[in-house]
Amino acid sequence: YEIKECDWSSDVCSSDLGALMLYATGTQIEPLLEAFRKKYPFIKVEMPRATSEDVARKVVEEYSAGVFQVDAFELSTFGLVPLHAQGLLQPYVSPEQANYPDAAIGPARAWTGVRESYIGVGYNSAKIPAAEAPKTYDDLLDPRWKGRMALSGSDSSLSNLTGAMVLTKGADYVRKLGAQNIRAYQMTGRALANLVIAGEAPLALTIYSAHVEASKAQGAPIEWVAPGAVSVTDTGAVLAARAPHPHAAMLLIDFLLSKEAQLMYRALGYRSSHKEVATPEDGKLQKMFLANRP
């Protein structure tokens, strides 16, 4: 068994065409692949990484050129929507899907969510006491926060945040919030969370719960609040439409959906919809699937 990282710019990434090709967005899946290796030591895996948008673009280009090398994805559903629209994903049925609610399963069973994070409010706990931190969307309109808030300008983060606010509070609320002189940073939610931890942006609106949990586990001074309905950023386990190794790919997908793997995602800071892994706290959240659904 071998996990290889490939040059994303390469037209044909695989140096071993007998290997399972997984397209993923980050390093968080590596501990899960190590556990998968122990179960199936005879399966080789290659794993190039890029953003969801870059993965979607590359797959469209590959399929247009008749290059069918990808077997499976562990990818943000924000990037899966255009792939599904073009028929590049293969519906599948897994016995593990019985442990998931309908909301976690994509259209036409094209994917199943293996990890979730929620966009809410993050604040530096060393600079803002918990008793003073905003708890609701209305609290963000308090004059004390004028000029002290930040947000990420990335398309997925900002569109999900704005959508949640418009649908729950109305467009007039968003206009009022805009008058609070919020600083926009052209960076990812993870990078913005780091600014919150450093104290440069003591309060930020496009902060992912998973980033906060992972940072708090390392002792960072950051807290996360769901100010009301929160948009879900979920990542799906997916089978490619022309997967060269569909049976091996389904073994990986079944594993990622299993309770064992879901507990590993949870330990990494992500939330799970798996009925035996989700917590009562998760059940209290009002979740909204916005830019990551057709």
Short mmCIF file of C-alpha atoms in Angstrom, two decimals:
data_model
loop_
_atom_site.label_atom_id
_atom_site.label_comp_id
_atom_site.label_asym_id
_atom_site.label_seq_id
_atom_site.Cartn_x
_atom_site.Cartn_y
_atom_site.Cartn_z
CA TYR A 1 0.00 0.00 0.00
CA GLU A 2 1.25 3.44 -0.87
CA ILE A 3 -0.14 6.96 -0.58
CA LYS A 4 1.53 9.25 -3.09
CA GLU A 5 1.18 13.00 -3.44
CA CYS A 6 1.17 14.12 -7.06
CA ASP A 7 2.02 17.22 -9.00
CA TRP A 8 -1.40 18.82 -9.49
CA SER A 9 -0.27 20.49 -12.71
CA SER A 10 0.50 17.13 -14.30
CA ASP A 11 -1.87 15.95 -17.03
CA VAL A 12 -1.58 12.36 -15.84
CA CYS A 13 -0.84 12.35 -12.13
CA SER A 14 -0.74 8.62 -11.51
CA SER A 15 2.65 6.95 -11.65
CA ASP A 16 0.90 3.63 -11.03
CA LEU A 17 -2.23 3.22 -13.14
CA GLY A 18 -3.28 0.31 -10.91
CA ALA A 19 -3.68 2.60 -7.91
CA LEU A 20 -6.92 4.04 -6.58
CA MET A 21 -6.96 7.74 -7.45
CA LEU A 22 -8.56 9.98 -4.84
CA TYR A 23 -9.02 13.73 -5.34
CA ALA A 24 -9.20 15.56 -2.00
CA THR A 25 -8.94 19.13 -0.72
CA GLY A 26 -6.73 18.88 2.36
CA THR A 27 -4.51 16.91 4.68
CA GLN A 28 -7.29 16.05 7.13
CA ILE A 29 -8.02 12.78 5.34
CA GLU A 30 -4.52 11.35 5.75
CA PRO A 31 -5.15 9.72 9.19
CA LEU A 32 -8.25 8.09 7.75
CA LEU A 33 -6.31 6.75 4.77
CA GLU A 34 -3.80 5.26 7.17
CA ALA A 35 -6.63 3.40 8.92
CA PHE A 36 -7.97 2.34 5.51
CA ARG A 37 -4.52 0.94 4.69
CA LYS A 38 -4.63 -1.33 7.70
CA LYS A 39 -7.95 -2.75 6.56
CA TYR A 40 -7.02 -3.14 2.90
CA PRO A 41 -3.21 -3.34 2.60
CA PHE A 42 -3.51 -4.60 -0.97
CA ILE A 43 -5.03 -1.32 -2.26
CA LYS A 44 -2.72 1.45 -3.39
CA VAL A 45 -3.95 5.05 -3.21
CA GLU A 46 -2.72 8.20 -4.91
CA MET A 47 -4.02 11.52 -3.63
CA PRO A 48 -3.45 14.88 -5.32
CA ARG A 49 -4.87 17.85 -3.38
CA ALA A 50 -6.30 21.19 -4.46
CA THR A 51 -9.24 23.48 -3.74
CA SER A 52 -12.74 22.30 -4.62
CA GLU A 53 -12.89 24.79 -7.47
CA ASP A 54 -9.57 23.60 -8.93
CA VAL A 55 -10.59 19.96 -8.61
CA ALA A 56 -13.86 20.62 -10.43
CA ARG A 57 -12.05 22.46 -13.21
CA LYS A 58 -9.43 19.73 -13.60
CA VAL A 59 -12.00 16.91 -13.75
CA VAL A 60 -14.04 18.72 -16.41
CA GLU A 61 -10.87 19.18 -18.47
CA GLU A 62 -9.83 15.54 -17.98
CA TYR A 63 -13.20 14.12 -19.00
CA SER A 64 -13.37 16.44 -22.01
CA ALA A 65 -9.99 15.07 -23.08
CA GLY A 66 -11.03 11.46 -22.51
CA VAL A 67 -8.77 11.07 -19.47
CA PHE A 68 -10.48 8.94 -16.83
CA GLN A 69 -8.09 8.57 -13.92
CA VAL A 70 -10.03 9.73 -10.87
CA ASP A 71 -11.90 7.04 -8.91
CA ALA A 72 -13.28 8.89 -5.91
CA PHE A 73 -13.50 12.30 -4.29
CA GLU A 74 -13.46 13.59 -0.74
CA LEU A 75 -14.52 17.05 -1.73
CA SER A 76 -16.53 20.04 -0.55
CA THR A 77 -20.00 19.83 -2.01
CA PHE A 78 -19.51 23.43 -3.16
CA GLY A 79 -17.25 21.89 -5.82
CA LEU A 80 -19.41 18.82 -6.39
CA VAL A 81 -22.46 20.74 -7.60
CA PRO A 82 -20.99 21.65 -11.01
CA LEU A 83 -19.55 18.13 -11.44
CA HIS A 84 -22.98 16.63 -10.74
CA ALA A 85 -24.61 19.04 -13.19
CA GLN A 86 -22.32 17.77 -15.93
CA GLY A 87 -22.92 14.11 -15.16
CA LEU A 88 -19.40 13.42 -13.91
CA LEU A 89 -20.50 11.75 -10.66
CA GLN A 90 -21.87 8.24 -10.34
CA PRO A 91 -24.79 7.56 -7.96
CA TYR A 92 -24.10 4.81 -5.46
CA VAL A 93 -25.73 2.87 -2.66
CA SER A 94 -23.81 2.03 0.49
CA PRO A 95 -25.14 0.10 3.49
CA GLU A 96 -23.58 2.83 5.63
CA GLN A 97 -26.01 5.42 4.23
CA ALA A 98 -28.71 3.99 6.49
CA ASN A 99 -26.95 5.77 9.35
CA TYR A 100 -27.36 9.21 7.77
CA PRO A 101 -30.32 11.61 7.49
CA ASP A 102 -31.68 12.53 4.08
CA ALA A 103 -30.10 15.99 4.35
CA ALA A 104 -26.62 14.44 4.34
CA ILE A 105 -27.21 12.65 1.02
CA GLY A 106 -26.77 14.63 -2.17
CA PRO A 107 -29.14 14.81 -5.15
CA ALA A 108 -29.68 11.49 -6.95
CA ARG A 109 -27.48 9.87 -4.28
CA ALA A 110 -24.41 11.39 -5.94
CA TRP A 111 -22.65 11.88 -2.61
CA THR A 112 -22.95 11.45 1.13
CA GLY A 113 -21.57 14.02 3.57
CA VAL A 114 -18.63 12.64 5.55
CA ARG A 115 -17.78 15.77 7.51
CA GLU A 116 -19.44 19.05 8.33
CA SER A 117 -18.38 22.45 9.55
CA TYR A 118 -20.61 25.45 10.22
CA ILE A 119 -20.06 29.12 9.47
CA GLY A 120 -20.61 31.27 12.53
CA VAL A 121 -18.96 33.89 14.71
CA GLY A 122 -15.48 33.45 16.14
CA TYR A 123 -13.84 35.65 18.74
CA ASN A 124 -10.57 35.90 20.61
CA SER A 125 -11.37 34.75 24.15
CA ALA A 126 -8.34 36.59 25.57
CA LYS A 127 -9.63 39.92 24.26
CA ILE A 128 -13.41 39.48 24.48
CA PRO A 129 -14.93 37.91 27.63
CA ALA A 130 -17.57 35.26 26.97
CA ALA A 131 -20.21 37.35 28.78
CA GLU A 132 -19.63 40.25 26.36
CA ALA A 133 -19.33 38.25 23.14
CA PRO A 134 -22.24 38.48 20.67
CA LYS A 135 -24.63 35.55 20.90
CA THR A 136 -27.12 36.36 18.13
CA TYR A 137 -27.18 38.05 14.74
CA ASP A 138 -28.89 41.06 16.34
CA ASP A 139 -26.00 41.40 18.80
CA LEU A 140 -23.68 42.07 15.88
CA LEU A 141 -25.50 45.39 15.30
CA ASP A 142 -24.35 46.71 18.69
CA PRO A 143 -22.33 49.93 18.17
CA ARG A 144 -19.52 48.48 20.30
CA TRP A 145 -18.56 46.19 17.42
CA LYS A 146 -18.40 48.91 14.77
CA GLY A 147 -15.03 48.72 13.04
CA ARG A 148 -13.96 45.71 15.12
CA MET A 149 -15.34 42.88 12.98
CA ALA A 150 -13.83 41.04 10.04
CA LEU A 151 -14.92 38.49 7.46
CA SER A 152 -13.44 36.36 4.70
CA GLY A 153 -14.00 37.51 1.14
CA SER A 154 -13.81 33.98 -0.30
CA ASP A 155 -16.78 33.16 -2.52
CA SER A 156 -17.99 30.09 -0.61
CA SER A 157 -17.70 31.60 2.88
CA LEU A 158 -19.25 34.95 2.04
CA SER A 159 -22.11 33.58 -0.06
CA ASN A 160 -23.08 31.08 2.63
CA LEU A 161 -22.96 33.70 5.40
CA THR A 162 -24.96 36.24 3.41
CA GLY A 163 -27.51 33.63 2.37
CA ALA A 164 -28.09 32.53 5.96
CA MET A 165 -28.55 36.15 7.09
CA VAL A 166 -30.92 37.11 4.26
CA LEU A 167 -33.10 34.04 4.72
CA THR A 168 -33.35 34.34 8.51
CA LYS A 169 -33.06 38.08 9.18
CA GLY A 170 -33.91 39.72 5.86
CA ALA A 171 -32.04 41.93 3.42
CA ASP A 172 -32.57 45.04 5.57
CA TYR A 173 -30.60 43.38 8.37
CA VAL A 174 -27.66 42.78 6.03
CA ARG A 175 -27.68 46.47 5.04
CA LYS A 176 -27.58 47.49 8.70
CA LEU A 177 -24.75 45.08 9.36
CA GLY A 178 -22.84 46.58 6.43
CA ALA A 179 -22.87 49.92 8.24
CA GLN A 180 -20.73 48.36 10.99
CA ASN A 181 -17.61 48.91 8.87
CA ILE A 182 -16.63 45.24 8.68
CA ARG A 183 -13.14 44.59 7.33
CA ALA A 184 -12.99 42.11 4.46
CA TYR A 185 -9.88 39.95 4.09
CA GLN A 186 -9.19 38.10 0.84
CA MET A 187 -8.23 34.89 2.55
CA THR A 188 -9.69 31.55 3.55
CA GLY A 189 -11.72 30.97 6.67
CA ARG A 190 -8.78 29.06 8.19
CA ALA A 191 -6.44 32.01 7.65
CA LEU A 192 -9.02 34.38 9.14
CA ALA A 193 -9.33 32.16 12.21
CA ASN A 194 -5.58 32.52 12.63
CA LEU A 195 -6.00 36.32 12.63
CA VAL A 196 -8.62 35.97 15.36
CA ILE A 197 -6.22 33.85 17.41
CA ALA A 198 -3.45 36.43 16.92
CA GLY A 199 -5.81 39.19 18.05
CA GLU A 200 -5.52 41.14 14.80
CA ALA A 201 -9.22 40.49 14.12
CA PRO A 202 -10.75 39.93 17.58
CA LEU A 203 -14.22 39.20 16.16
CA ALA A 204 -14.97 37.60 12.79
CA LEU A 205 -18.15 36.44 11.05
CA THR A 206 -17.03 33.78 8.57
CA ILE A 207 -15.42 31.39 11.03
CA TYR A 208 -15.77 27.63 10.65
CA SER A 209 -16.58 25.56 13.73
CA ALA A 210 -14.08 22.85 12.72
CA HIS A 211 -11.20 25.32 12.61
CA VAL A 212 -12.08 26.60 16.07
CA GLU A 213 -12.33 23.13 17.59
CA ALA A 214 -8.98 22.11 16.10
CA SER A 215 -7.29 25.30 17.34
CA LYS A 216 -8.85 25.13 20.81
CA ALA A 217 -7.52 21.60 21.17
CA GLN A 218 -4.05 23.13 20.83
CA GLY A 219 -4.77 25.79 23.46
CA ALA A 220 -5.55 28.71 21.13
CA PRO A 221 -7.67 31.57 22.57
CA ILE A 222 -10.64 31.29 20.24
CA GLU A 223 -14.33 30.49 20.69
CA TRP A 224 -17.17 29.87 18.25
CA VAL A 225 -20.83 30.93 18.43
CA ALA A 226 -23.82 29.95 16.32
CA PRO A 227 -25.67 33.31 16.20
CA GLY A 228 -28.80 31.69 14.77
CA ALA A 229 -29.28 29.55 11.68
CA VAL A 230 -25.86 28.58 10.32
CA SER A 231 -24.86 27.51 6.85
CA VAL A 232 -23.29 24.09 6.48
CA THR A 233 -20.04 23.50 4.66
CA ASP A 234 -19.99 19.77 4.07
CA THR A 235 -17.63 17.42 2.31
CA GLY A 236 -18.92 14.43 0.39
CA ALA A 237 -17.59 10.98 -0.39
CA VAL A 238 -18.10 10.52 -4.12
CA LEU A 239 -17.69 7.92 -6.84
CA ALA A 240 -16.49 9.25 -10.22
CA ALA A 241 -18.68 8.53 -13.23
CA ARG A 242 -15.89 6.77 -15.15
CA ALA A 243 -13.92 5.41 -12.19
CA PRO A 244 -11.23 2.95 -13.39
CA HIS A 245 -11.39 1.12 -10.04
CA PRO A 246 -15.02 1.44 -8.86
CA HIS A 247 -14.96 -1.51 -6.45
CA ALA A 248 -11.87 -0.28 -4.63
CA ALA A 249 -13.39 3.21 -4.61
CA MET A 250 -16.56 1.88 -2.97
CA LEU A 251 -14.50 0.15 -0.28
CA LEU A 252 -12.99 3.55 0.52
CA ILE A 253 -16.37 5.30 0.45
CA ASP A 254 -17.92 2.67 2.74
CA PHE A 255 -15.04 3.15 5.14
CA LEU A 256 -15.30 6.96 5.17
CA LEU A 257 -19.01 6.63 5.99
CA SER A 258 -18.40 4.11 8.78
CA LYS A 259 -18.68 4.94 12.46
CA GLU A 260 -14.95 4.28 12.88
CA ALA A 261 -14.01 6.90 10.31
CA GLN A 262 -16.64 9.36 11.52
CA LEU A 263 -15.17 9.26 15.01
CA MET A 264 -11.79 10.04 13.49
CA TYR A 265 -13.25 13.05 11.65
CA ARG A 266 -14.80 14.14 14.92
CA ALA A 267 -11.43 13.97 16.67
CA LEU A 268 -10.08 16.29 13.96
CA GLY A 269 -12.71 18.93 14.85
CA TYR A 270 -15.40 18.13 12.29
CA ARG A 271 -19.05 17.37 13.00
CA SER A 272 -20.86 14.29 11.75
CA SER A 273 -24.41 13.46 10.67
CA HIS A 274 -23.88 9.76 11.46
CA LYS A 275 -26.63 8.85 13.92
CA GLU A 276 -24.20 7.16 16.32
CA VAL A 277 -21.64 9.98 16.20
CA ALA A 278 -23.73 13.17 16.12
CA THR A 279 -24.10 14.80 19.53
CA PRO A 280 -27.19 16.39 21.14
CA GLU A 281 -25.44 19.74 20.67
CA ASP A 282 -25.32 19.13 16.93
CA GLY A 283 -29.05 18.42 16.94
CA LYS A 284 -29.77 21.87 18.40
CA LEU A 285 -28.17 23.68 15.48
CA GLN A 286 -30.43 25.08 12.80
CA LYS A 287 -28.55 24.00 9.68
CA MET A 288 -28.93 25.54 6.25
CA PHE A 289 -27.59 23.98 3.02
CA LEU A 290 -27.13 26.91 0.66
CA ALA A 291 -24.35 27.36 -1.92
CA ASN A 292 -23.43 23.68 -1.61
CA ARG A 293 -26.71 22.38 -3.02
CA PRO A 294 -28.20 22.70 -6.54
#
